[in-house]
Coordinates of C-alpha atoms in Angstrom, one line a residue:
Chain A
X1 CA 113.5 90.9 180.5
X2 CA 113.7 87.5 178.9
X3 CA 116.4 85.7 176.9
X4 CA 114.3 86.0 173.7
X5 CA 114.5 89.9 173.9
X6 CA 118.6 89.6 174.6
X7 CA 118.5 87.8 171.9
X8 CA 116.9 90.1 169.6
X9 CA 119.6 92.7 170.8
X10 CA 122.1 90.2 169.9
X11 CA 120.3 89.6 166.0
X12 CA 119.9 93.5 166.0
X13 CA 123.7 94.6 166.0
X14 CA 124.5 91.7 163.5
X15 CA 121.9 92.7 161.7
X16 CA 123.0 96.1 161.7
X17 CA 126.7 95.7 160.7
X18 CA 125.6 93.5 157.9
X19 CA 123.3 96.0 156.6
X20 CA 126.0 98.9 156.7
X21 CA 128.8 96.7 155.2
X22 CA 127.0 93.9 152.7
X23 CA 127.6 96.4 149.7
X24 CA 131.4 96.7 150.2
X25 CA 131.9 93.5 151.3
X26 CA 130.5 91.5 148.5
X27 CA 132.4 93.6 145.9
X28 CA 135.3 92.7 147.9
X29 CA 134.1 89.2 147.6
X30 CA 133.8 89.6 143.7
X31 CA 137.3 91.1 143.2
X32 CA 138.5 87.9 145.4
X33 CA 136.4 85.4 143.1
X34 CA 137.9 87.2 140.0
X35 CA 141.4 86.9 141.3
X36 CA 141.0 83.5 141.8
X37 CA 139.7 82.7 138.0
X38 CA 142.8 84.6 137.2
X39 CA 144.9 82.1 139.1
X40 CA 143.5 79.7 136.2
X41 CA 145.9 81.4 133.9
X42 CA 149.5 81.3 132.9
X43 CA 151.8 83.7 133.0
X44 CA 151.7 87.4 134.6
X45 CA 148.0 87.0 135.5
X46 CA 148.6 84.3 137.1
X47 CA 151.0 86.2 139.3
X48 CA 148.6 89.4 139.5
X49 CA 145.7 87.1 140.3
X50 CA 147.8 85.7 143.5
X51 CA 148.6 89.2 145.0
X52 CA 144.9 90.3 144.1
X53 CA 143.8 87.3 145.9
X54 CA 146.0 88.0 149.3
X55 CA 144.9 91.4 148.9
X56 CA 141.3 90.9 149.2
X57 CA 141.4 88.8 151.9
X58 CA 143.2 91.0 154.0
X59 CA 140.8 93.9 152.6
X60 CA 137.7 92.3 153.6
X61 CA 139.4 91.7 157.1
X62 CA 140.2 95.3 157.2
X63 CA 136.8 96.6 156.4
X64 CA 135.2 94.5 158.7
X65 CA 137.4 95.3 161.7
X66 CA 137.6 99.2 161.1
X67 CA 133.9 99.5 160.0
X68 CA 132.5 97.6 163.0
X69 CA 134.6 98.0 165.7
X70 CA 137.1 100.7 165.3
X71 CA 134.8 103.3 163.7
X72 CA 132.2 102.2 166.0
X73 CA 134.3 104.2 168.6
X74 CA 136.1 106.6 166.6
X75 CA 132.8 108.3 164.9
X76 CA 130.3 107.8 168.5
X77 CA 128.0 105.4 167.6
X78 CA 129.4 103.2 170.5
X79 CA 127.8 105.2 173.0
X80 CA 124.2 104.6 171.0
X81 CA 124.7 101.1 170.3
X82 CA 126.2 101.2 174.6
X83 CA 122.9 102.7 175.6
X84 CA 120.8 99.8 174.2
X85 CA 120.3 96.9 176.8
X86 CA 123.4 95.4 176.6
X87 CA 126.6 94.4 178.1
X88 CA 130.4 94.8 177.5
X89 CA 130.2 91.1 176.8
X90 CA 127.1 91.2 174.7
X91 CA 129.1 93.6 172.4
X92 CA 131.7 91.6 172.6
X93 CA 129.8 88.6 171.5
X94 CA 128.1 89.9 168.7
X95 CA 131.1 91.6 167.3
X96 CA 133.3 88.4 167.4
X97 CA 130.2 86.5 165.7
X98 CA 129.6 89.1 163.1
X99 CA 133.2 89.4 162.0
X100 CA 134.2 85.8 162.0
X101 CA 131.0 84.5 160.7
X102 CA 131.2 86.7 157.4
X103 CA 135.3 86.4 157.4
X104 CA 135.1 82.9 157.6
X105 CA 132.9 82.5 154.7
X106 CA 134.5 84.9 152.4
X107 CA 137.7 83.0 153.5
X108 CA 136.2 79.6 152.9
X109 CA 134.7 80.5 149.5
X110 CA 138.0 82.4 148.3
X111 CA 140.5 79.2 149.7
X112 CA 138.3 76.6 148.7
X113 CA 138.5 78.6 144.9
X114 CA 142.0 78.8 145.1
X115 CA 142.6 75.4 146.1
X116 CA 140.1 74.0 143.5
X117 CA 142.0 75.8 140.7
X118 CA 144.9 74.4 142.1
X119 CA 143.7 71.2 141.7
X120 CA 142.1 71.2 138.6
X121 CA 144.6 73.5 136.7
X122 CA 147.2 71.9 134.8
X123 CA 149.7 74.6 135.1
X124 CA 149.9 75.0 138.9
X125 CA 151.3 71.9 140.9
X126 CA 148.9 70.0 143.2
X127 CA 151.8 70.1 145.4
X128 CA 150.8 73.8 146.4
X129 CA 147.6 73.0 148.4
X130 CA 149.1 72.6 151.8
X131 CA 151.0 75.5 151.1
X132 CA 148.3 77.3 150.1
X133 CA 146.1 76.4 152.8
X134 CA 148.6 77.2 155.3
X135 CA 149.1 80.7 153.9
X136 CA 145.4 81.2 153.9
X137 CA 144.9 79.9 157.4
X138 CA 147.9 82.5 158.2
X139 CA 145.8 85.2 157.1
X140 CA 142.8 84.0 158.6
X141 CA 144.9 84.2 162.4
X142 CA 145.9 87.5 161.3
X143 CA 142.3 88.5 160.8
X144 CA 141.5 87.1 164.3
X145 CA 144.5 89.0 165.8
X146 CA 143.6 92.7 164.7
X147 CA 139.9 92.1 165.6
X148 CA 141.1 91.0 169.1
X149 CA 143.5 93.4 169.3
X150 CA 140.6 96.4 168.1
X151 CA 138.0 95.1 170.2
X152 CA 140.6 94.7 173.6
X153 CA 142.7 97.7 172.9
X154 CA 140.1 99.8 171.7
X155 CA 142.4 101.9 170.1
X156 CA 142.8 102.8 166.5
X157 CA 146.5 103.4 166.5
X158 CA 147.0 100.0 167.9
X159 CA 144.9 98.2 165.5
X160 CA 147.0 99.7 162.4
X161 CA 150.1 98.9 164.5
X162 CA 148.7 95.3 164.5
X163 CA 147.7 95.2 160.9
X164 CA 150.6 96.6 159.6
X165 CA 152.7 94.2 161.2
X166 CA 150.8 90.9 160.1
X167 CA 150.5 92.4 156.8
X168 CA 153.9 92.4 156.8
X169 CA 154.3 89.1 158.0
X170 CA 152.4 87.5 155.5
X171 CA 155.2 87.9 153.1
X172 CA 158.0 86.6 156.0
X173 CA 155.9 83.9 156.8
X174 CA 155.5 82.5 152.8
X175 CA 158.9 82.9 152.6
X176 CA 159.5 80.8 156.4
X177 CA 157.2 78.1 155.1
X178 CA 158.4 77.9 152.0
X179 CA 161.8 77.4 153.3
X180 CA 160.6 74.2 155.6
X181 CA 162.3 71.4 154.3
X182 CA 159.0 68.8 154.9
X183 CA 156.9 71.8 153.2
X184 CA 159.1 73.2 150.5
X185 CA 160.0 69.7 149.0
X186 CA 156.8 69.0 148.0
X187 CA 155.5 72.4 146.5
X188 CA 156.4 71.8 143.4
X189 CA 155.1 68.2 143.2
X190 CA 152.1 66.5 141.3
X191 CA 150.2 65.3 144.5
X192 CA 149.7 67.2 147.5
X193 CA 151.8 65.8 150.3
X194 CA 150.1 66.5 154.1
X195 CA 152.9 65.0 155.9
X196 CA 153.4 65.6 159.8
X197 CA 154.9 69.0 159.8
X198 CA 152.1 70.8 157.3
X199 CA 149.7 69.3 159.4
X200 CA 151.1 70.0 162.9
X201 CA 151.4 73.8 161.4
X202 CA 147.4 73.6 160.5
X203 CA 147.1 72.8 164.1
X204 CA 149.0 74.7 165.7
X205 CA 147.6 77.7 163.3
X206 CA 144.0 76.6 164.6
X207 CA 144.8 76.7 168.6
X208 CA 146.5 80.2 168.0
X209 CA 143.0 81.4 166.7
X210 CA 140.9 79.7 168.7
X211 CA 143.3 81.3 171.7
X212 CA 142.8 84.4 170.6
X213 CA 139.4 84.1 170.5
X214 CA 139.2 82.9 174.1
X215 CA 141.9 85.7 175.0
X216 CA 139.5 88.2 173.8
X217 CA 136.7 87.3 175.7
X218 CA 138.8 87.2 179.3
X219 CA 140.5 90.2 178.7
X220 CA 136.5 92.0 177.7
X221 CA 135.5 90.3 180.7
X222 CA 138.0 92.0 183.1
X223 CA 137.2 95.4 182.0
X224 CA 135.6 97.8 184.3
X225 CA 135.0 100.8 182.2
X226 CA 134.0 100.4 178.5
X227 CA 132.9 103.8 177.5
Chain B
X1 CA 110.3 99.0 195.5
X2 CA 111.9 101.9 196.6
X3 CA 110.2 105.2 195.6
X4 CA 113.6 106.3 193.6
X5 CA 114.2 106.4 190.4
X6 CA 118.4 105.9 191.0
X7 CA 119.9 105.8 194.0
X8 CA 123.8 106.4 194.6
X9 CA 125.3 105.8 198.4
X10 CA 128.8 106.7 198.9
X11 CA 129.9 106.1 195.5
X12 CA 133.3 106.5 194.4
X13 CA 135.7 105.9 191.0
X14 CA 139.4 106.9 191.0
X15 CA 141.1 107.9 187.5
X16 CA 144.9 108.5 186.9
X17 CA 144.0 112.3 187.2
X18 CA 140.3 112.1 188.8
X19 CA 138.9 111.0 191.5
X20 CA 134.9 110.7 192.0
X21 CA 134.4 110.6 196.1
X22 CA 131.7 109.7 198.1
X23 CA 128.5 110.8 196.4
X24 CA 125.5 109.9 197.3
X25 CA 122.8 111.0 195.1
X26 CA 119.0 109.9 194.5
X27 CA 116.6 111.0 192.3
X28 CA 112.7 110.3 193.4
X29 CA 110.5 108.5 191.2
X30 CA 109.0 111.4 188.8
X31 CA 111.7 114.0 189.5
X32 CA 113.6 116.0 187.0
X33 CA 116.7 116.3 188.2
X34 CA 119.6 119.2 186.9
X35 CA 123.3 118.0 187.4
X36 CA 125.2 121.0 186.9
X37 CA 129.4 121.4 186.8
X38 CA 132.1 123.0 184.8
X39 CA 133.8 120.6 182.2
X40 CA 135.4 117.5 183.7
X41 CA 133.6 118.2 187.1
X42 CA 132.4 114.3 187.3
X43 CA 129.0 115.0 185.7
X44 CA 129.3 112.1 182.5
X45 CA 131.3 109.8 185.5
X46 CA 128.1 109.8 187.0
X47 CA 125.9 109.2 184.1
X48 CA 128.3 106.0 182.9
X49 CA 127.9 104.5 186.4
X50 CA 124.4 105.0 186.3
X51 CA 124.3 103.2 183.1
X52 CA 126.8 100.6 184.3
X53 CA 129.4 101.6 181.6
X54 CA 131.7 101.9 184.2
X55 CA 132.2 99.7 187.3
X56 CA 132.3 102.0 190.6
X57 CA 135.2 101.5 192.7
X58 CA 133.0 101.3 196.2
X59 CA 129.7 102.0 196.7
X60 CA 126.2 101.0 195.9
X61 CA 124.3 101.8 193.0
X62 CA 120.4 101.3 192.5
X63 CA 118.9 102.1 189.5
X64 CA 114.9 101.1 188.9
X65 CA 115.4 98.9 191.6
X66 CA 118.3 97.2 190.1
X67 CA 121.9 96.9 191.7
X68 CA 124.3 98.9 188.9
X69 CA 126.9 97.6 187.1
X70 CA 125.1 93.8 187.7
X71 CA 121.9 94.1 186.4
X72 CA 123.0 96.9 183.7
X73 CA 120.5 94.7 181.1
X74 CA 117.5 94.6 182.8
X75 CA 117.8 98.2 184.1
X76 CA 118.7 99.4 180.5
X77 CA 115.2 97.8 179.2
X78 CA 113.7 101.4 180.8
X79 CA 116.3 103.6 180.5
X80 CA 116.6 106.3 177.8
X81 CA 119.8 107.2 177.1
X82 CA 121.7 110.2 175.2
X83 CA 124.9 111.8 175.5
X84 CA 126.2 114.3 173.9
X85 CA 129.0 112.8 171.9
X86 CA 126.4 109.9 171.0
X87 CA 126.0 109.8 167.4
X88 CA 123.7 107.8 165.0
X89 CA 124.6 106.1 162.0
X90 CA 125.7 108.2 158.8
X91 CA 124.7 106.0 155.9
X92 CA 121.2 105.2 158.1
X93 CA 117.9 107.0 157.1
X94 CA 116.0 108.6 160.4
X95 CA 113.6 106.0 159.5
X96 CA 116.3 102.6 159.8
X97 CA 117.0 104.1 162.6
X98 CA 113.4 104.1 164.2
X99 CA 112.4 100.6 162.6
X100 CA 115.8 99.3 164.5
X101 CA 115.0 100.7 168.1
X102 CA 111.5 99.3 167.6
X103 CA 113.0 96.1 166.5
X104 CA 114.3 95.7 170.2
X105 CA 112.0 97.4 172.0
X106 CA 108.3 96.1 172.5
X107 CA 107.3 99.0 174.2
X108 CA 108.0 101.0 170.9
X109 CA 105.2 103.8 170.4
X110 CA 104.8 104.0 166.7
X111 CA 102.0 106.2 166.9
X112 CA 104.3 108.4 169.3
X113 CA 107.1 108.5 167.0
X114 CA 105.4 110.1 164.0
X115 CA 104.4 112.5 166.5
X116 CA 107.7 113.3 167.6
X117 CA 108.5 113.4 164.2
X118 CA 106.1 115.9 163.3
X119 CA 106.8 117.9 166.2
X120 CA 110.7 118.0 166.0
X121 CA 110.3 119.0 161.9
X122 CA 112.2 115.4 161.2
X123 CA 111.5 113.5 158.1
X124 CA 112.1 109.8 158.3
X125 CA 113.4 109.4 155.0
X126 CA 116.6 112.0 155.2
X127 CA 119.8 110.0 156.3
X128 CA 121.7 111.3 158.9
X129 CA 124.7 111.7 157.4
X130 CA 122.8 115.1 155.9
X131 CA 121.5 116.6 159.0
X132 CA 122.0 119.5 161.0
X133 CA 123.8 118.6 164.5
X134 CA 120.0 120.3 166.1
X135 CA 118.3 118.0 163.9
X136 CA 120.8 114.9 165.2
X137 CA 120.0 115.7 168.5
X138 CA 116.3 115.7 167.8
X139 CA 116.6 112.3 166.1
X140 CA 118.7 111.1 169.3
X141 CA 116.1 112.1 171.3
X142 CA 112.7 111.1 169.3
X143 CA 114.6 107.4 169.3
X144 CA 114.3 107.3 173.0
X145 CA 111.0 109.0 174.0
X146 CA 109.5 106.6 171.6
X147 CA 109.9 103.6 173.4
X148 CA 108.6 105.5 176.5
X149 CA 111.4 105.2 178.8
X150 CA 111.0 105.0 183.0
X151 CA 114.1 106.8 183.5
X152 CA 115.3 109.5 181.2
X153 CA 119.5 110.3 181.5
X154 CA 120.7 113.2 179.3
X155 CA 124.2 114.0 179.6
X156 CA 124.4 117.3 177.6
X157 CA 122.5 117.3 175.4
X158 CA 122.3 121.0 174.2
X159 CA 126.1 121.2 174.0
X160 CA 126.8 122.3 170.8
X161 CA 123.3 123.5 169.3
X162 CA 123.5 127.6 168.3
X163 CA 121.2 129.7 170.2
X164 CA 118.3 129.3 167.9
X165 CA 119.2 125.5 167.8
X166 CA 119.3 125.0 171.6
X167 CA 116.0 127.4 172.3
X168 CA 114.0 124.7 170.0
X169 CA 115.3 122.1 171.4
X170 CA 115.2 122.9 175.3
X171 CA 111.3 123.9 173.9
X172 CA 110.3 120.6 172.2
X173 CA 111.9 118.9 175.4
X174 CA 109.8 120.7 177.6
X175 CA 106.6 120.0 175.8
X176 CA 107.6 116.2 175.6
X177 CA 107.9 116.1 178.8
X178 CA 104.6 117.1 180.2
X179 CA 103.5 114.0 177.4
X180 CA 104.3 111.4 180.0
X181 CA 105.5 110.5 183.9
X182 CA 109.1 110.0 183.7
X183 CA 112.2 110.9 185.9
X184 CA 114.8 112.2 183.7
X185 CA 118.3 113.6 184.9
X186 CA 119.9 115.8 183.1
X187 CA 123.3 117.2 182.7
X188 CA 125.1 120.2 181.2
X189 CA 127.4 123.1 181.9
X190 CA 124.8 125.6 181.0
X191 CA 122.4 126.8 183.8
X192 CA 119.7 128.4 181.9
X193 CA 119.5 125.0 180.5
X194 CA 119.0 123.4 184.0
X195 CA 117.1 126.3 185.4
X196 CA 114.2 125.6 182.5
X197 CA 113.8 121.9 182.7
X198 CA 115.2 121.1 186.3
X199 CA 113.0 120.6 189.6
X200 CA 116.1 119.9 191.4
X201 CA 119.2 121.0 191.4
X202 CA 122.9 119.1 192.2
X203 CA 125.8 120.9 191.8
X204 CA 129.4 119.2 191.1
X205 CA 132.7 120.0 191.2
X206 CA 136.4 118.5 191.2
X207 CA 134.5 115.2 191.3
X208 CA 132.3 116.1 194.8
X209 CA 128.7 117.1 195.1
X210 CA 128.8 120.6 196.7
X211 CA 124.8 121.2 196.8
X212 CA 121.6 119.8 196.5
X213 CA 118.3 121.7 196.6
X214 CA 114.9 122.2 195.3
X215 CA 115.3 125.0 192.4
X216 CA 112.7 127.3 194.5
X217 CA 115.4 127.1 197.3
X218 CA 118.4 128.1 195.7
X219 CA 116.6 131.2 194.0
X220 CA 114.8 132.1 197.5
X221 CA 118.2 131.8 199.6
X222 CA 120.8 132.8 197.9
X223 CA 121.1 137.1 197.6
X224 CA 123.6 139.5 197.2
X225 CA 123.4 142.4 199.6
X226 CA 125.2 145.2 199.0
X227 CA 126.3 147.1 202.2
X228 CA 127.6 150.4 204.0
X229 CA 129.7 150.1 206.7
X230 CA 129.9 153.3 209.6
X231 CA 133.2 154.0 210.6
X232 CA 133.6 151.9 213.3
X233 CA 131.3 149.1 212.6
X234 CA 132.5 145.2 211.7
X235 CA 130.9 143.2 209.5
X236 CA 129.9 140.6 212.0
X237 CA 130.4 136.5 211.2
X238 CA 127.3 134.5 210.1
X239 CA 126.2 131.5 209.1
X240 CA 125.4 131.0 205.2
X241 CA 127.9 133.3 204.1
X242 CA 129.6 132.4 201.1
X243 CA 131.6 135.1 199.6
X244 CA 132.1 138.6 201.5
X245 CA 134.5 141.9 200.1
X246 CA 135.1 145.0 201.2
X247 CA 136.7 148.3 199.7
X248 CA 136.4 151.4 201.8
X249 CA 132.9 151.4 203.5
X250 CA 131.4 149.6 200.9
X251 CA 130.9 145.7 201.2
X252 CA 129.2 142.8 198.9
X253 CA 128.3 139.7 200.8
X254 CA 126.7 136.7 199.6
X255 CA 124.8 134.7 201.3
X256 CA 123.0 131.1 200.7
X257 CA 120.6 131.0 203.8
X258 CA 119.0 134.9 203.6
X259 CA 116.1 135.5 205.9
X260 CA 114.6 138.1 207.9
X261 CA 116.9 137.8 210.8
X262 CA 119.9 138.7 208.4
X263 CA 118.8 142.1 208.1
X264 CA 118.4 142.7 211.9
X265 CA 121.9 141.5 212.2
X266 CA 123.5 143.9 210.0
X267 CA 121.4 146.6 211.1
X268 CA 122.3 145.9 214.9
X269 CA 126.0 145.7 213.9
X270 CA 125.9 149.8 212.9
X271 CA 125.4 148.3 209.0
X272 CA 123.3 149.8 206.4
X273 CA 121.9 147.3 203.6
X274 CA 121.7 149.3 200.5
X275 CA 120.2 147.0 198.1
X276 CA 119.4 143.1 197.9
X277 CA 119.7 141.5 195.0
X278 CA 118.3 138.1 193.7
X279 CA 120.7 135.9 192.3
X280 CA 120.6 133.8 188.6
X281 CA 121.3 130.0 188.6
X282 CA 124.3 130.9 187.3
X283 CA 125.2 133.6 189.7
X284 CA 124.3 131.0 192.8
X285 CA 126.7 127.9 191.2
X286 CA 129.9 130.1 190.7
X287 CA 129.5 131.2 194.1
X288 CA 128.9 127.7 195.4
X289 CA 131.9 126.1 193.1
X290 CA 134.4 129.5 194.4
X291 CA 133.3 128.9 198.1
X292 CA 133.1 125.0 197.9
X293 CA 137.4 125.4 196.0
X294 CA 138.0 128.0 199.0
X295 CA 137.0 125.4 201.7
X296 CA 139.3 122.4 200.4
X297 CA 142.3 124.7 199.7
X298 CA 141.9 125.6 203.2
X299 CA 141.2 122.3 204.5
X300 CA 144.3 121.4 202.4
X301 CA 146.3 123.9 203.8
X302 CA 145.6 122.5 207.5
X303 CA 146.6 119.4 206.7
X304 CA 149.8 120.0 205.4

């Protein structure tokens, strides 16, 4: 059969893990948006608004790894979606598109939020913004990690291991940046300061994903039995 | 083009505790064959290498005319598919689920499908989430039949389904069937099942085919004869005999190639044949499994 009807299989199972998840994941989305207008205020909702904020990133991330890849297992419907014309790859493919296309705009419209009412609030110092984008872009590898590790593993226990532990880390990991000297000097500043070392972590946070990524698709690609 | 529908030659797939060895196995274009064998015989092995879910070990696989796991997509195109653990999507009406298969497939009979529907008392609009596990398996099936597949692979799907359940569905299968010219294979545990909708008949076990026939020639071959023995008399060694006991003078033997000549053996060895008996599918695969365990236990014990 022609490209134009792999395709279509493609479009279908995007199509049909948008359809099953679009409810949950834009109230997820909403939450996200309302923690961020609550990062416009002062005192504790400020604070609230932060861990709201971290939260519903790594919700969405959750729901989008356990409801389209990990359930997809766990409740049978693999074996459906398995019996349409497709490959281990094309699977592969359409779940890595699915789930980093919608992350990464959830992501995108939550940081660039966050960073906006960094900027433009008077009670939160510009100096944050590298910070800030560094912690989100932490989350964002995380996300990338758990999928990777769900869609290789194809194990459920492993996929909570993975979660829990970059969950986890998130915390560590503010605390570790925050504790770089070229990082933590300038948090509290008026300007944002993108010296060498926030920018070589930005790098280096992007090849990590975009490793993962490729990791994924070698390690799919050397299976033998997928069902 | 080859005139089969799949064609396995010495195929083989070793597991940690399972190993599937040497099968070879064809289905001719139009056949319905039954692939019958106690739980974790090798039967769903078989089906996943057929649909290139697994990679075999060694071996060739042809399916449609199209080497397996390579050309999985193309072959898949014509291939209708259903397991037993397969399940559709809760939260998705019958209906989503018909607009979605018809999305991919061109072939996609929608005149067929309300049909289907009809026939296998479905309603389009009741999610799945709320149906029966008969009514699941009817849904399954309708989603498959209506995109009029070449190749038809059920890997049990009555397992499961109550009585009543299982009578309906084995039923609505049958009528389907005669709708259109497919080759289907078909898989279970349960012989009745096979015996209904099978025209041939493979039987598996520990990961080996053990038999193939025509359904006709297992029920015309295989009997149990029930025998009396004189005093002095032996019962004499012959080919086809699968199972024989004896307690005082009386004797059971089963046999997988009875004919006429049989009977003038026994009777020219001083034995007297008190009854013949036909034997059930079922009766014929526990007797081929027990025989076909005997034979590798002894070939095992030679060995060592």
């Amino acid at each position: 059969m022609s490209h134009l009807n792999q395709n279509s299989v493609t479009k279908a199972m995007i199509y049909k893990d948008w359809y099953f998840n679009k409810a949950h994941i834009l109230l997820f989305g909403v939450i996200g948006l309302l923690a961020v207008f609550m990062l416009s205020f002062e005192s504790v909702i400020f604070y609230v608004g932060q861990a709201l904020l971290i939260s519903m990133v790594i919700i969405i991330g959750a729901l989008l790894i356990f409801s389209t890849v990990v359930n997809e297992r766990k409740k049978h419907t693999l074996a459906f979606l398995m019996s349409l014309p497709i490959t281990c790859m094309d699977y592969t493919k359409a779940k890595l598109i699915f789930n980093l296309s919608v992350y990464f705009v959830a992501w995108s419209i939550l940081t660039v939020a966050t960073l906006g009412i960094i900027m433009y609030s008077t009670h939160i110092p510009n100096g944050l913004v590298p910070y800030s984008l560094i912690i989100l872009l932490e989350l964002m590898i995380a996300f990338i990690l758990v999928l990777g590790t769900a869609l290789v593993s194809e194990s459920e226990i492993w996929s909570i291991v993975v979660m829990t532990i970059t969950n986890i880390g998130v915390s560590v990991f503010m605390f570790m940046i925050a504790f770089i000297k070229d990082i933590g000097t300038y948090m509290n500043g008026t300007i944002p300061v993108w010296n060498k070392t926030a920018l070589t972590i930005i790098a280096v946070e992007i090849v990590v994903g975009v490793a993962i990524i490729g990791l994924t698709f070698y390690l799919q690609s050397r299976k033998k039995d997928f069902i | 083009m080859s005139n089969f529908a799949f064609e396995m030659k010495n195929v083989s797939k070793k597991y940690k505790n399972f190993e599937l060895s040497n099968i070879d196995l064809a289905l001719e274009k139009g056949g319905i064959m039954g692939l019958i064998g106690p739980n974790g015989a090798g039967k769903s092995t078989i089906i996943r290498l057929l649909m290139g879910l697994v990679h075999q070990d060694t071996g060739n696989i042809k399916v449609l005319d199209h080497n397996m796991p390579d050309q999985q997509v193309i072959a898949k195109w014509d291939i209708g598919y259903a397991s037993e653990d397969m399940r559709l999507y809760d939260k998705g009406t019958i209906g989503w689920h018909m607009d979605y298969v018809k999305s991919i497939y061109n072939n996609w009979d929608s005149a067929y499908a309300k049909i289907l529907l009809k026939r296998f008392d479905l309603n389009d609009s009741h999610i799945i989430k709320g149906l029966s596990h008969g009514q699941r398996v009817k849904a399954a099936l309708l989603l498959i039949l209506a995109r009029r597949p070449k190749l038809l692979i059920l890997d049990e799907p009555t397992t499961g389904l109550d009585p009543v359940a299982r009578h309906e569905f084995l039923n609505e299968l049958m009528d389907v069937l005669l709708d259109g010219d497919r080759s289907i294979l078909f898989s279970s545990h349960n012989t009745q099942d096979i015996e209904q909708l099978s025209d041939e008949i493979t039987f598996i076990d520990k990961g080996q085919i053990i038999a193939i026939d025509d359904k006709e020639s297992f029920i015309d071959t295989w009997r149990r004869i029930r025998l009396t023995i004189e005093n002095n008399s032996v019962l004499p060694v012959i080919d086809g005999i699968v199972e024989q006991r004896q307690v005082g003078h009386q004797a059971i033997v089963t046999t997988k190639l009875y004919n006429d000549k049989l009977v003038d053996i026994y009777k020219k060895a001083g034995i007297t044949i008190s009854a013949v008996e036909n034997m059930t599918l079922e009766e014929i695969f526990v007797s081929e499994v027990q025989s076909s365990r005997l034979k590798s236990e002894a070939t095992a014990g030679e060995s060592k």
